[in-house]
Structure formats: C-alpha cells, structure tokens
PDB file of C-alpha atoms in Angstrom:
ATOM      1  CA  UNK A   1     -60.054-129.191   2.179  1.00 48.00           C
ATOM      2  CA  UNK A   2     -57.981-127.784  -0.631  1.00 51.00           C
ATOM      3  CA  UNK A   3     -60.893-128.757  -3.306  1.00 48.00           C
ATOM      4  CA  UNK A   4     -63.144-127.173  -1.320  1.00 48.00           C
ATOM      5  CA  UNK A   5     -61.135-123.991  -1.527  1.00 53.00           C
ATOM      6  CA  UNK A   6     -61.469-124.431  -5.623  1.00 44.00           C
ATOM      7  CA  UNK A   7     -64.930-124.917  -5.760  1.00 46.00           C
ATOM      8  CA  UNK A   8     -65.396-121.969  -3.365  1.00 49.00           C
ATOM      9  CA  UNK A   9     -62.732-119.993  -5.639  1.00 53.00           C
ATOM     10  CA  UNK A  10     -64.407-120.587  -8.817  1.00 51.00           C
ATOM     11  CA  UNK A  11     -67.687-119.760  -7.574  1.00 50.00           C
ATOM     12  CA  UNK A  12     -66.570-116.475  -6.558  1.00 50.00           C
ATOM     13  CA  UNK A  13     -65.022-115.718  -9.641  1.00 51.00           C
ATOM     14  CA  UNK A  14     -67.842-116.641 -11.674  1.00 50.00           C
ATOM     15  CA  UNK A  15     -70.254-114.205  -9.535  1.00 45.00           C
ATOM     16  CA  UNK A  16     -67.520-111.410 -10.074  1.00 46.00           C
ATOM     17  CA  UNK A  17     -67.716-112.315 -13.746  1.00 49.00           C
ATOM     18  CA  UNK A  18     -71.716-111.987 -14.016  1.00 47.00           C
ATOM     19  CA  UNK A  19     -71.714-108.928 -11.903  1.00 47.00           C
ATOM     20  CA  UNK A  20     -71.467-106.227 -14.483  1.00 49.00           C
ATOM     21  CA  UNK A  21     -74.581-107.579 -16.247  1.00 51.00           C
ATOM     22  CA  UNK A  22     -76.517-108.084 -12.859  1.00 47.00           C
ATOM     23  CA  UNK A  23     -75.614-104.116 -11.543  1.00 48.00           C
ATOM     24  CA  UNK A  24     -75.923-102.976 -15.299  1.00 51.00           C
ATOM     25  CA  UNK A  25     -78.773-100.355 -15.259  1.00 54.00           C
ATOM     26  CA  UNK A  26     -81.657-100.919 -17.617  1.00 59.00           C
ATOM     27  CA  UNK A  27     -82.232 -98.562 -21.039  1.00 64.00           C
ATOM     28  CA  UNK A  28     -84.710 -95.864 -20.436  1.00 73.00           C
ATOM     29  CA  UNK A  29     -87.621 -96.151 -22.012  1.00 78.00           C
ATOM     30  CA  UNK A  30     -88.908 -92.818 -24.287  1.00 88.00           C
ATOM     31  CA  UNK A  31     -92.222 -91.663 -24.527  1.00 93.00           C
ATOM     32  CA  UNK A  32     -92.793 -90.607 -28.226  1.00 95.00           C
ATOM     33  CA  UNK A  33     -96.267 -88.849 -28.952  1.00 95.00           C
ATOM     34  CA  UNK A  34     -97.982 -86.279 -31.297  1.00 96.00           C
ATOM     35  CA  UNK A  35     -99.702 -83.338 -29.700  1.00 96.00           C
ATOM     36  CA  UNK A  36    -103.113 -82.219 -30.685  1.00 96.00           C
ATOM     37  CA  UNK A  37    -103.377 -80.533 -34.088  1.00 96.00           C
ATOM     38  CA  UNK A  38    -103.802 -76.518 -34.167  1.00 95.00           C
ATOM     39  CA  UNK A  39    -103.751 -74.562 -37.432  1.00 94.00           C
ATOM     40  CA  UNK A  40    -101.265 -71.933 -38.272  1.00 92.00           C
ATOM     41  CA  UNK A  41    -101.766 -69.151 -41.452  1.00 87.00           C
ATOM     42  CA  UNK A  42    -100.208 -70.467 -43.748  1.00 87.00           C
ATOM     43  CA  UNK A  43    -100.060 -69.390 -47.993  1.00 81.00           C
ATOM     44  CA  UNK A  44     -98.468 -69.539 -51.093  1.00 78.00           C
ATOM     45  CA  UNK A  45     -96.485 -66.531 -51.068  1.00 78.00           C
ATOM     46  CA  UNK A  46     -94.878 -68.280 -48.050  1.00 80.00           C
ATOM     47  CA  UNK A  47     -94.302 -71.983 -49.392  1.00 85.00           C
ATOM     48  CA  UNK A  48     -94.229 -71.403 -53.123  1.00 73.00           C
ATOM     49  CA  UNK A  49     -93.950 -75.208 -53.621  1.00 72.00           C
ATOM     50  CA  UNK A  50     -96.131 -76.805 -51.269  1.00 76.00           C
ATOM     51  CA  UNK A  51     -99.693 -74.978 -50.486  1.00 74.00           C
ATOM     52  CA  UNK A  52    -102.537 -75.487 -53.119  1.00 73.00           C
ATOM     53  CA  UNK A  53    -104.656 -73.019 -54.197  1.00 69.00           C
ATOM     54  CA  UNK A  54    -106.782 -71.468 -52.089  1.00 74.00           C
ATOM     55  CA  UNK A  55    -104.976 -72.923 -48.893  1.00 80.00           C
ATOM     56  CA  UNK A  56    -104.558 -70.628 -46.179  1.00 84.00           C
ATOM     57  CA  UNK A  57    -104.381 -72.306 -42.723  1.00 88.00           C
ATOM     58  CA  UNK A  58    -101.752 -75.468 -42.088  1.00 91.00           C
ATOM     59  CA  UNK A  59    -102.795 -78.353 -39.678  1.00 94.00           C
ATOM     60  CA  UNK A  60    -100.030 -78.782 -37.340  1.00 96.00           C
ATOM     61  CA  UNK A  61     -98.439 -81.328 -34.514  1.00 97.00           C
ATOM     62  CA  UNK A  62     -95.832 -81.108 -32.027  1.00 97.00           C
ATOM     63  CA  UNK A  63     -93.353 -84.434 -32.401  1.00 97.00           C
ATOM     64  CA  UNK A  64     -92.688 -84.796 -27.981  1.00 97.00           C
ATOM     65  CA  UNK A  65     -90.067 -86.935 -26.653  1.00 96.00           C
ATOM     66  CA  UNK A  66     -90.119 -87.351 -23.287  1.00 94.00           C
ATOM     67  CA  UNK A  67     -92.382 -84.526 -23.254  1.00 94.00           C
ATOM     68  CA  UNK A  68     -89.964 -82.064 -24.968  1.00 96.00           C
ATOM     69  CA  UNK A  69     -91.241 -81.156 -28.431  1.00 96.00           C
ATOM     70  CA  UNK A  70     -88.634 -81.539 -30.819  1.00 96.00           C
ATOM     71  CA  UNK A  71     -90.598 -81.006 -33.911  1.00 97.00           C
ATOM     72  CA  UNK A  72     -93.421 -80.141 -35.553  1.00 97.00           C
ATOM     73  CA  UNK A  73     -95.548 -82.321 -38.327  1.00 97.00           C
ATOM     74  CA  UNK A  74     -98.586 -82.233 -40.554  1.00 94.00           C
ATOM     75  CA  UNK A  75    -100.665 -84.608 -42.055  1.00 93.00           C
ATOM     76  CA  UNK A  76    -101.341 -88.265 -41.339  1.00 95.00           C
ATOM     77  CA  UNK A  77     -98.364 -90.445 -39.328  1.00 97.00           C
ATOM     78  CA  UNK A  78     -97.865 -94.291 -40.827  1.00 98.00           C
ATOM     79  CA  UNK A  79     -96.672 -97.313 -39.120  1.00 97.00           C
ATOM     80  CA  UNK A  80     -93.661 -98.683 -40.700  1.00 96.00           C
ATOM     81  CA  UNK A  81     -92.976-101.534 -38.019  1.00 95.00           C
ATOM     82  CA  UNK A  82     -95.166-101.757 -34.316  1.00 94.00           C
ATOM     83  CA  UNK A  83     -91.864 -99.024 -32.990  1.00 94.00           C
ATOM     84  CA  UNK A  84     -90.968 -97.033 -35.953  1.00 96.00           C
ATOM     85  CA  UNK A  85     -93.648 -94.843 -38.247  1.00 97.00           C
ATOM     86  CA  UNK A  86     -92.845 -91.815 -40.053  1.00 98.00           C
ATOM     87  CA  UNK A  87     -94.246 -88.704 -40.530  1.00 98.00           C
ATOM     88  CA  UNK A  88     -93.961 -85.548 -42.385  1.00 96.00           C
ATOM     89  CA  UNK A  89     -91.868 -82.404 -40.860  1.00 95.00           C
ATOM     90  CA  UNK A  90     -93.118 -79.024 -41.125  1.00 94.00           C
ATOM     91  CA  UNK A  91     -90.400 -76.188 -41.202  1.00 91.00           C
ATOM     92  CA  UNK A  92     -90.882 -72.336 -39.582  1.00 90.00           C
ATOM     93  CA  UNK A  93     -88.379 -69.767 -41.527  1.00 89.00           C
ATOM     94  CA  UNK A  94     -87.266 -66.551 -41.173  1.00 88.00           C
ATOM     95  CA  UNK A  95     -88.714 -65.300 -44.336  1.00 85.00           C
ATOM     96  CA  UNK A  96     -86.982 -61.664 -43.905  1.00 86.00           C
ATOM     97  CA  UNK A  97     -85.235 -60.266 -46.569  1.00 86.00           C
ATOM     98  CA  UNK A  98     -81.510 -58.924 -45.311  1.00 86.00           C
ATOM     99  CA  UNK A  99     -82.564 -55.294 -46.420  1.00 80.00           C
ATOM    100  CA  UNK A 100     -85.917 -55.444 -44.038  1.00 80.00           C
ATOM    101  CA  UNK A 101     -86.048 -53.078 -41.252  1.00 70.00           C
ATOM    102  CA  UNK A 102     -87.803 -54.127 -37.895  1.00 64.00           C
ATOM    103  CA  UNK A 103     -91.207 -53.291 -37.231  1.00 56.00           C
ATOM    104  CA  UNK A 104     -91.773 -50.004 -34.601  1.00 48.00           C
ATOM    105  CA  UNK A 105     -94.842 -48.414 -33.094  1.00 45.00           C
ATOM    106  CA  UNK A 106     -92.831 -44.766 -33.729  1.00 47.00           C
ATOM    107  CA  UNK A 107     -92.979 -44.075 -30.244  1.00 53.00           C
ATOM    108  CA  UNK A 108     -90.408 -41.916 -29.114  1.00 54.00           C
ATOM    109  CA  UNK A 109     -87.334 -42.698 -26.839  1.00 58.00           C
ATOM    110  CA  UNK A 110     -88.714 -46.652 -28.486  1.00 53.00           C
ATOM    111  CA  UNK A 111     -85.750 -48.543 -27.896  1.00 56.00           C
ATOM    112  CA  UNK A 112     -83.985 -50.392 -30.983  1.00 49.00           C
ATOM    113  CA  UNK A 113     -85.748 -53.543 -32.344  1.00 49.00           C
ATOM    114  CA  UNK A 114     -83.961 -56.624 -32.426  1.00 55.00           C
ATOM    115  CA  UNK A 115     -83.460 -57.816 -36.389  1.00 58.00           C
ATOM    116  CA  UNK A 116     -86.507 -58.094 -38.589  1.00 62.00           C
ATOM    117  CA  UNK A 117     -87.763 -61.388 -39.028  1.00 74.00           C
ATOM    118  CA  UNK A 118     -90.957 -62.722 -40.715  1.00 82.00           C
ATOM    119  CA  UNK A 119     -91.861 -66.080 -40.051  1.00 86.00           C
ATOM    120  CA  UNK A 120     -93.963 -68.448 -42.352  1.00 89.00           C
ATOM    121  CA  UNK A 121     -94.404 -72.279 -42.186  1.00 91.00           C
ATOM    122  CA  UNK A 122     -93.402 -74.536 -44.921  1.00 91.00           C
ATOM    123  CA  UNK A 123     -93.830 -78.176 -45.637  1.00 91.00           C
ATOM    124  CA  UNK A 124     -90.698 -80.173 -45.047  1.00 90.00           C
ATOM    125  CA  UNK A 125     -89.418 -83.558 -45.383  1.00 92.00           C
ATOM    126  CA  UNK A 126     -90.583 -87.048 -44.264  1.00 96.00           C
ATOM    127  CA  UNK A 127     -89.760 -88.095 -40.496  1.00 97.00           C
ATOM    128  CA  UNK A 128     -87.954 -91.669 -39.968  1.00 97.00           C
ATOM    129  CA  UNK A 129     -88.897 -91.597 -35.393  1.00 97.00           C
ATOM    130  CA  UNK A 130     -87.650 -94.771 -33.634  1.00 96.00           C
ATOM    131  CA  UNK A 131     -90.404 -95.274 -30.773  1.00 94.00           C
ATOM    132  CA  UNK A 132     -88.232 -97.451 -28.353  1.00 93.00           C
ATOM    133  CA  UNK A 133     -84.891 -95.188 -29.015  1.00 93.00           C
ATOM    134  CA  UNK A 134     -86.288 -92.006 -29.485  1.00 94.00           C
ATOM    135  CA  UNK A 135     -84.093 -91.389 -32.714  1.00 95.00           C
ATOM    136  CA  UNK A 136     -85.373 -88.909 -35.071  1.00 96.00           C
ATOM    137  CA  UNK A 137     -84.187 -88.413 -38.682  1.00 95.00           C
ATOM    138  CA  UNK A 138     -84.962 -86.955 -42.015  1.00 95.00           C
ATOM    139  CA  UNK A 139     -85.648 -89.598 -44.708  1.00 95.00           C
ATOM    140  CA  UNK A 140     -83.748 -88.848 -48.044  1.00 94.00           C
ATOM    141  CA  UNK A 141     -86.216 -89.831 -50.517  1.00 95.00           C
ATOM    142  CA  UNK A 142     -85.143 -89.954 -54.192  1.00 95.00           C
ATOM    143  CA  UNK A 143     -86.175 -86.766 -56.384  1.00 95.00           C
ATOM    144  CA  UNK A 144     -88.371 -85.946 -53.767  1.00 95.00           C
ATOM    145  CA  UNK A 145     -89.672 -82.459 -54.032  1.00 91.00           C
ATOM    146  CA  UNK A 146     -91.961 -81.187 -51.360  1.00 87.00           C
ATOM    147  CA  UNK A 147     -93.784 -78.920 -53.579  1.00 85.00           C
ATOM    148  CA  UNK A 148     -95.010 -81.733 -55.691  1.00 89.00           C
ATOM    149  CA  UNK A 149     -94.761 -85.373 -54.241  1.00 93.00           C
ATOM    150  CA  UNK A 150     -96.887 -86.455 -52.155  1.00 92.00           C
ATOM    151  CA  UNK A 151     -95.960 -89.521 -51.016  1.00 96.00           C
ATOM    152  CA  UNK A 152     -98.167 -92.709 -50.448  1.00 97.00           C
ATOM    153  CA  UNK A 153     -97.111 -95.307 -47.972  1.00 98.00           C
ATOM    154  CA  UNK A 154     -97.075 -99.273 -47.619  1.00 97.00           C
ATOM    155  CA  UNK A 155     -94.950-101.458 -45.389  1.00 95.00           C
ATOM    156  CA  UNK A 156     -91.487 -99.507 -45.590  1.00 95.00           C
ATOM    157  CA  UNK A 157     -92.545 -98.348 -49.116  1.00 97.00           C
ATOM    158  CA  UNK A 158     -93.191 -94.458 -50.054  1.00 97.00           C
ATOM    159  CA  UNK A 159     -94.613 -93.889 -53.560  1.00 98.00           C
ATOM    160  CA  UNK A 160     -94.598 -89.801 -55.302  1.00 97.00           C
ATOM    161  CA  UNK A 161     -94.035 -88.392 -58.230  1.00 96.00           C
ATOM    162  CA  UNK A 162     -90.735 -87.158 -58.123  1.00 95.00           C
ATOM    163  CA  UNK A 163     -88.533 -84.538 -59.981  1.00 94.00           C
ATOM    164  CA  UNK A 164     -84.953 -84.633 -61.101  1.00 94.00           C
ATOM    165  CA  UNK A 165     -82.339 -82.050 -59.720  1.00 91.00           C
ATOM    166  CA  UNK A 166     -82.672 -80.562 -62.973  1.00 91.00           C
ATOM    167  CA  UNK A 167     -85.967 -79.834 -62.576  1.00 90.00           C
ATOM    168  CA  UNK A 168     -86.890 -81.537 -66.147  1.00 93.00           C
ATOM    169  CA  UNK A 169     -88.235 -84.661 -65.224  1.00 95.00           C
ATOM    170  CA  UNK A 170     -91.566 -85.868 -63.324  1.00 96.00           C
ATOM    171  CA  UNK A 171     -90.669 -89.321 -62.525  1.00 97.00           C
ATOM    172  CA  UNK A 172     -92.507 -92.124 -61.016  1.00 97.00           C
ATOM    173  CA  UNK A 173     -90.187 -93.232 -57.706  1.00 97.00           C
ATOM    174  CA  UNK A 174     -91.038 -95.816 -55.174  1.00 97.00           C
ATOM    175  CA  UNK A 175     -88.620 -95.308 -52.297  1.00 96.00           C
ATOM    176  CA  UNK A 176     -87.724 -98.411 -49.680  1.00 95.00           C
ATOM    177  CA  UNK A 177     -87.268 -96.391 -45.879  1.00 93.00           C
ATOM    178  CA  UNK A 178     -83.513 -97.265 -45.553  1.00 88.00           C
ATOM    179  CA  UNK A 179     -82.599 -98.185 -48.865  1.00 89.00           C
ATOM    180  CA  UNK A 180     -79.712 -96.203 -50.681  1.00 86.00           C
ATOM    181  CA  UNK A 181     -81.393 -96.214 -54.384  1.00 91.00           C
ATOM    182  CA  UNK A 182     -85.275 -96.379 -55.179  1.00 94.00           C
ATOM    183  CA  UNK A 183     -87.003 -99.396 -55.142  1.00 94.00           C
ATOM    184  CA  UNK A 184     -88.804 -97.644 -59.146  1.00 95.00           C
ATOM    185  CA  UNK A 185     -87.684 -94.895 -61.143  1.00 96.00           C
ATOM    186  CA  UNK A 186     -89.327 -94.336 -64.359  1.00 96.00           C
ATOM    187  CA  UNK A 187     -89.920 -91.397 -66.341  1.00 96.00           C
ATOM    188  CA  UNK A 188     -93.447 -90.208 -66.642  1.00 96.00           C
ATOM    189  CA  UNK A 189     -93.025 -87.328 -68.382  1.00 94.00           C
ATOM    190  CA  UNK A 190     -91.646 -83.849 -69.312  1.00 93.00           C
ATOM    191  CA  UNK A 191     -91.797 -81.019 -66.074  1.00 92.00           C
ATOM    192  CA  UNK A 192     -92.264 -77.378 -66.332  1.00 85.00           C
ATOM    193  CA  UNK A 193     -90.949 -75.825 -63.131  1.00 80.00           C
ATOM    194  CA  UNK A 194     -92.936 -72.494 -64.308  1.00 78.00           C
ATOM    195  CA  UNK A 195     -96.381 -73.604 -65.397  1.00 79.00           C
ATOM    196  CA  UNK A 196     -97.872 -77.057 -63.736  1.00 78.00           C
ATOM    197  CA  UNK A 197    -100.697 -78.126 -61.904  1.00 76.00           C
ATOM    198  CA  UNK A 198    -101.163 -77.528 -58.534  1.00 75.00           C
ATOM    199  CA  UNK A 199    -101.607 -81.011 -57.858  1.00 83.00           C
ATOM    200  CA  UNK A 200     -98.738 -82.303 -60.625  1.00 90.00           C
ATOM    201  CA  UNK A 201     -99.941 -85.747 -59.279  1.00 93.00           C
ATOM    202  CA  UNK A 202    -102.997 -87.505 -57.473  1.00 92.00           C
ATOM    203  CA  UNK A 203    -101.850 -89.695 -54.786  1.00 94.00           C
ATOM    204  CA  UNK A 204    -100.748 -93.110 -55.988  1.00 97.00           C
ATOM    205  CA  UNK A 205    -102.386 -96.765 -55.431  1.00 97.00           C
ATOM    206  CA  UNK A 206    -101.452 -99.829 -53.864  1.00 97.00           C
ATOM    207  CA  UNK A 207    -102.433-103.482 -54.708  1.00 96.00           C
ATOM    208  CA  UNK A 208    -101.161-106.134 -52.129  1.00 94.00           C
ATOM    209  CA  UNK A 209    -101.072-109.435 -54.214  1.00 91.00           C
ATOM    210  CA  UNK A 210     -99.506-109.056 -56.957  1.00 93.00           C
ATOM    211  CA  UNK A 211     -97.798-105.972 -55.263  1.00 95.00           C
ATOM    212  CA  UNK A 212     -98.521-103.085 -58.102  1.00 97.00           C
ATOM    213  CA  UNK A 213     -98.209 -99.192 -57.692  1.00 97.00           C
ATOM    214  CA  UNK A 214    -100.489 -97.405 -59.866  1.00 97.00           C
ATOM    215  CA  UNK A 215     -99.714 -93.417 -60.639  1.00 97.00           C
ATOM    216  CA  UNK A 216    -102.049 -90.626 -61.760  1.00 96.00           C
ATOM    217  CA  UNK A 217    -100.258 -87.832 -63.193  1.00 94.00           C
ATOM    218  CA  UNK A 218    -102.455 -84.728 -64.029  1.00 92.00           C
ATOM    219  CA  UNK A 219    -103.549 -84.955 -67.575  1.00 89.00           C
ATOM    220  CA  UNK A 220    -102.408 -88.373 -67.965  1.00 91.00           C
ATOM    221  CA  UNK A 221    -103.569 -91.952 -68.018  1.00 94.00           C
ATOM    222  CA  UNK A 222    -102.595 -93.694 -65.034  1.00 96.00           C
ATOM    223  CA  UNK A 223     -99.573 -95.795 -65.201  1.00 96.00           C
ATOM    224  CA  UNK A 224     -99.060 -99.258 -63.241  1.00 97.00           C
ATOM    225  CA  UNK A 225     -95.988-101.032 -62.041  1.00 97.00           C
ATOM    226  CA  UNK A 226     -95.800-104.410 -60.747  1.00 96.00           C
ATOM    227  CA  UNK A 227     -92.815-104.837 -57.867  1.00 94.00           C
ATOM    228  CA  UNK A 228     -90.721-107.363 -57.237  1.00 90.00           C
ATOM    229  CA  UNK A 229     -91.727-107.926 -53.403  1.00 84.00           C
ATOM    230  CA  UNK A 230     -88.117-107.973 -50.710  1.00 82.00           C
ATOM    231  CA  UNK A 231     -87.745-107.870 -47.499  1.00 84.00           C
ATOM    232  CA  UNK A 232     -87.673-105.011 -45.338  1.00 83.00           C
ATOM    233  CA  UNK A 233     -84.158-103.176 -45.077  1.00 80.00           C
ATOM    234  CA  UNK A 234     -85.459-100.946 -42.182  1.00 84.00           C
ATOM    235  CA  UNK A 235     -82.800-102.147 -39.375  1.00 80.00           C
ATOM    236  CA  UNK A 236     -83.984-100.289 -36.545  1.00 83.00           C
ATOM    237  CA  UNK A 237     -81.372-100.080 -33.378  1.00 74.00           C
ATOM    238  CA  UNK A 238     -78.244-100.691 -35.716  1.00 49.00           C
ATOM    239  CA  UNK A 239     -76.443 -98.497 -37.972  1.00 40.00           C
ATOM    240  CA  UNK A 240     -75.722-101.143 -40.808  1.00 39.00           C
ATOM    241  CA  UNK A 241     -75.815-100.346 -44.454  1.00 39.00           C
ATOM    242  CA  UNK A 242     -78.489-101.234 -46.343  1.00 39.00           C
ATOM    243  CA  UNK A 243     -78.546-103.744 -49.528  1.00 39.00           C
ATOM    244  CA  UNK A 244     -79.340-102.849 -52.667  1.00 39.00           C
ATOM    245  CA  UNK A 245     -83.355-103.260 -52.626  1.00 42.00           C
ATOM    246  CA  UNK A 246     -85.596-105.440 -55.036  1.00 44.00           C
ATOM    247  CA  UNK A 247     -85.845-104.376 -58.807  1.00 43.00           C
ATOM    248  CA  UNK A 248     -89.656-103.549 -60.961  1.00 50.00           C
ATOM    249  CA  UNK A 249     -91.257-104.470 -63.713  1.00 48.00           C
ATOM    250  CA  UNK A 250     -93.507-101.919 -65.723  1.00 47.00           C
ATOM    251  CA  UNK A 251     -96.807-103.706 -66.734  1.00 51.00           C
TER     252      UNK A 251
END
C-alpha cells in the first residue's frame, strides 16, 4: 500500500510541475499590413534633401499593427526573412518657424488660434518590422543620408551611396540589417553639399554568384565590388549583439 502512495505522490507532483506550461496562455499573434497608397503634396522647399526635381506629390502607406497605424512609408517594402522586411519611413514636421503667427480669417470677436504650424512630409529612414512580434525600429545605416542614398536591397544587405558626417565624402557602403559596422566602405569620391546632382547616385546592382555590388555615381564610371558572402546576423526575437560581419574585396 505504501508504494502505491509513492507512485500516486509522484504522479501528482509531476502534473503540478507541468501545469504552468499546460495553463500558460499562448503569444498573440499581430497582424502587420500596409494600407493602400494615397499621394500627399509634397516639394523641395519642404525636404531639401530628398525630392528630385520636378517632384511634387509623395506616394504614401500607413504601417497598421493590429489595425492601428503606427507609421507611415513610401516606396517599395523588401523581404528580409518570410517574417521580417523593411521598409522606408516617411516623416510629417512642423515646418513653422518660432516667429510665425497663426493663420485667421480676420473675423471679428475670432477667437485666438492655437500655435502656427505648417506641415510638410519628408523622407525618413529605413524600417526594420518584425511580422510575428510586431516590433518596429529604425535601421541605423552607415553614412546614410536620406537626401542622397538610395538604398538597394538583397538578402539582409542594403547598398547606397553614402556621405560622411562631414559632409566631404560620397562613399560606396553596403550595410548588413543588424550588423554594427558596414559590410563595404570605400571612397568614391569628393562631395559638394552645395552643388550635386539630384540623383548623386543611380541605384546600385547585384550579382548573386560571385556576390558583386556594382555602383553608378553621376558622372562616373561604375565601380564593382566583389563580397565576401556570411551568414545572416539578423536574429529576429532576441536581443543579442551582432558579430562583426564579412569583409570585401574591390575588383
């Protein structure tokens, strides 16, 4: 009799023991989605850096979680992994100058307008969005400058000409989504934040086997790397550090 108390004992403990995980509820699963595109006026005088010439109108999308939009994007999204893809934010400002008064139809007995604002749309930066999670965060791309890189994607790869914080240098960068330095960072050439090209660079290339990046800076012959190919460092549910990524070759 007294084993069979054991057994009995032991059984119960064990189902205590699993119990947690059994009652545990499951994760919630997130809807993540892009809205249909609408244009907004957009111009130069209101993003200096990133509209071309002539450009007056800015193709937009709302970024909805769960049905709650919690930003808005432009341009074309890209598939990192089958649940992450990134995308590229687009920014509304308050373009009012402190000194501006409010607008007022000079009625009179109008009561006071709240503080002026003037709104205009600019082009942000590039969108990291975790489809299974619902995480959402800006990318920190290497001498990225949203007035002149325009970035070209492959795997976990982003390609752009980029420009150095002291606004000197148009460099050739390939960026790694995750990775702390760039995968490529050579110097193309000399960069005049006053007088450039609207387009300082044509989107780059990509060649699968051997993996190469070609650029095409304005005025310039194209220029080719070939890459050391590495795994991806995209770790997506976990918050570990990244390894230093793969190293180039120029050709």
């Amino acid at each position: 009799m007294r084993i069979y108390r054991v057994i009995a004992g032991a059984a119960a403990a064990a189902l205590f023991a699993v119990a947690p995980d059994l009652s545990a509820a499951p994760r919630k699963a997130h809807v993540v989605v892009l809205g249909a595109a609408r244009k907004v006026a957009y111009s130069k005088a209101g993003d200096p850096g990133g509209a071309a010439a002539g450009e007056d109108s800015l193709k937009i999308r709302a970024l909805l979680l769960d049905g709650v939009v919690k930003e808005w994007t432009t341009g074309d999204a890209h598939d990192v992994t089958d649940r992450s893809f990134v995308v590229r934010r687009v920014m509304r400002l308050n373009d009012a100058l402190p000194g501006d008064s409010p607008e007022t139809s000079g009625k009179p007995n109008e009561k006071p307008a709240p503080a002026a604002s003037r709104w205009v749309w600019q082009r942000g930066p590039w969108l990291l969005v975790d489809r299974v999670t619902g995480h959402i965060v800006a990318l920190r791309l290497p001498d990225y400058d949203p007035g002149v890189s325009q970035v070209s994607w492959f795997r976990d790869y982003g390609a752009y000409c980029g420009v150095t914080a002291s606004g000197k240098s148009l460099y050739a960068v390939v960026a790694q989504v995750a990775a702390r330095k760039a995968v490529l960072a050579k110097k193309l050439e000399a960069f005049d934040t006053e007088n450039h090209p609207d387009a300082v660079c044509a989107a780059a290339e990509w060649q699968r086997e051997p993996l190469r990046i070609t650029f095409h800076p304005a005025g310039k012959d194209a220029v080719s790397f070939d890459l050391v190919p590495g795994s991806a460092v995209l770790v997506e549910d976990a918050g570990d550090e990244a390894e230093t990524p793969a190293t180039a070759q120029p050709k």
